[in-house]
Amino acid sequence: MSEDNMPDEADAFLANAAEGELAALKAETAALKEQILRYAAEAENTKRRAEREANDARAYAIQKFARDLLGVADNLSRALAHEPTDVADPAVKNFVLGVEMTEKELQGAFERNGLKRIAPAKGDKFDPHQHQAITEAPGTEVAPGGVVELMQPGYELLGRLVRPAMVVVAAKPAAAEANQANGAGPNPYSAGDEAEAGGSVDRRA
């Protein structure tokens, strides 16, 4: 080997070493980047799981208390539904105003704590996951299976049903009723899950 070739071989050796080191650094960088992304995804999943568990814990903690207060809200609504409209007595008017303000404040407290009112309007589609049909009304202008009248509002707490809305629904066609009576068809007011609240019709009302 001549001395003239030694510098070229040394340069080639250094170049190969540099390329190898660069490739190793790139591989290490890619591995570290993948690890960082994996850790970030795990952190985000942990955050979401913690938020979900916190919401569940909160809902479980106040669900019974919220359910106990629903009777208060119902009584206030019933009182306002029968408020006098032709009374000139200022004392009576102030009393009615006080009841209205009390109901408004109670509903505001419900909303601030995640308790949402379920009050389907006339003509809305019956939802077996949120509504309970207490009776049927044949021959109405509402499409079959639609809500005809709201009898009692329902409530859900942070997405969890506390009480289904009690509703009157428009009767299904006679053929569907006959199939249901003979056991040949599914409940016309069920979404396929009878275990869900509101998933059946209470015909005793």
CSV table of C-alpha atoms in Angstrom, one decimal, residues 4-90:
chain,number,residue,atom,x,y,z
A,4,ASP,CA,-0.2,8.4,-1.4
A,5,ASN,CA,-3.4,6.3,-1.0
A,6,MET,CA,-3.4,6.6,2.8
A,7,PRO,CA,-5.1,10.0,2.9
A,8,ASP,CA,-7.9,8.9,0.6
A,9,GLU,CA,-8.5,5.7,2.6
A,10,ALA,CA,-8.6,7.8,5.8
A,11,ASP,CA,-11.1,10.2,4.3
A,12,ALA,CA,-13.3,7.3,3.1
A,13,PHE,CA,-13.1,5.7,6.5
A,14,LEU,CA,-14.1,9.0,8.2
A,15,ALA,CA,-16.9,9.5,5.7
A,16,ASN,CA,-18.3,6.0,6.3
A,17,ALA,CA,-18.0,6.5,10.1
A,18,ALA,CA,-19.8,9.9,9.8
A,19,GLU,CA,-22.6,8.3,7.7
A,20,GLY,CA,-23.0,5.5,10.1
A,21,GLU,CA,-23.1,7.9,13.1
A,22,LEU,CA,-25.7,10.1,11.2
A,23,ALA,CA,-27.8,7.1,10.4
A,24,ALA,CA,-27.7,6.0,14.1
A,25,LEU,CA,-28.6,9.5,15.2
A,26,LYS,CA,-31.6,9.6,12.8
A,27,ALA,CA,-32.8,6.2,14.0
A,28,GLU,CA,-32.5,7.3,17.6
A,29,THR,CA,-34.3,10.6,16.9
A,30,ALA,CA,-37.1,8.7,15.2
A,31,ALA,CA,-37.4,6.3,18.1
A,32,LEU,CA,-37.5,9.2,20.6
A,33,LYS,CA,-40.1,11.0,18.6
A,34,GLU,CA,-42.3,7.9,18.5
A,35,GLN,CA,-41.8,7.5,22.2
A,36,ILE,CA,-42.8,11.1,22.9
A,37,LEU,CA,-45.9,10.7,20.7
A,38,ARG,CA,-46.8,7.5,22.5
A,39,TYR,CA,-46.4,9.2,25.9
A,40,ALA,CA,-48.5,12.2,24.8
A,41,ALA,CA,-51.3,9.9,23.6
A,42,GLU,CA,-51.2,8.0,26.9
A,43,ALA,CA,-51.3,11.3,28.9
A,44,GLU,CA,-54.3,12.4,26.8
A,45,ASN,CA,-56.1,9.1,27.4
A,46,THR,CA,-55.3,9.3,31.1
A,47,LYS,CA,-56.7,12.9,31.2
A,48,ARG,CA,-59.9,11.9,29.5
A,49,ARG,CA,-60.3,8.8,31.7
A,50,ALA,CA,-59.8,10.9,34.8
A,51,GLU,CA,-62.4,13.5,33.6
A,52,ARG,CA,-64.9,10.7,32.8
A,53,GLU,CA,-64.3,9.1,36.2
A,54,ALA,CA,-64.7,12.4,37.9
A,55,ASN,CA,-68.0,13.1,36.1
A,56,ASP,CA,-69.2,9.6,37.0
A,57,ALA,CA,-68.2,10.1,40.7
A,58,ARG,CA,-69.9,13.4,40.7
A,59,ALA,CA,-73.1,12.0,39.1
A,60,TYR,CA,-73.2,9.1,41.6
A,61,ALA,CA,-72.6,11.5,44.5
A,62,ILE,CA,-75.6,13.8,43.8
A,63,GLN,CA,-77.9,11.6,41.8
A,64,LYS,CA,-80.1,10.6,44.8
A,65,PHE,CA,-80.1,14.2,46.0
A,66,ALA,CA,-81.1,15.4,42.6
A,67,ARG,CA,-83.9,12.8,42.3
A,68,ASP,CA,-85.3,13.9,45.6
A,69,LEU,CA,-85.5,17.5,44.4
A,70,LEU,CA,-87.4,16.6,41.3
A,71,GLY,CA,-90.6,16.4,43.3
A,72,VAL,CA,-90.1,20.0,44.4
A,73,ALA,CA,-89.7,21.0,40.7
A,74,ASP,CA,-92.8,19.1,39.8
A,75,ASN,CA,-94.9,20.8,42.5
A,76,LEU,CA,-93.7,24.2,41.5
A,77,SER,CA,-94.6,23.5,37.8
A,78,ARG,CA,-98.0,22.2,38.8
A,79,ALA,CA,-98.6,25.3,40.9
A,80,LEU,CA,-97.7,27.6,38.0
A,81,ALA,CA,-99.8,25.6,35.6
A,82,HIS,CA,-102.9,26.6,37.7
A,83,GLU,CA,-101.9,30.2,38.5
A,84,PRO,CA,-104.8,32.7,38.4
A,85,THR,CA,-104.8,35.0,35.4
A,86,ASP,CA,-107.7,37.3,36.3
A,87,VAL,CA,-106.8,38.3,39.8
A,88,ALA,CA,-106.0,42.0,40.5
A,89,ASP,CA,-104.9,41.5,44.1
A,90,PRO,CA,-101.2,42.7,44.3
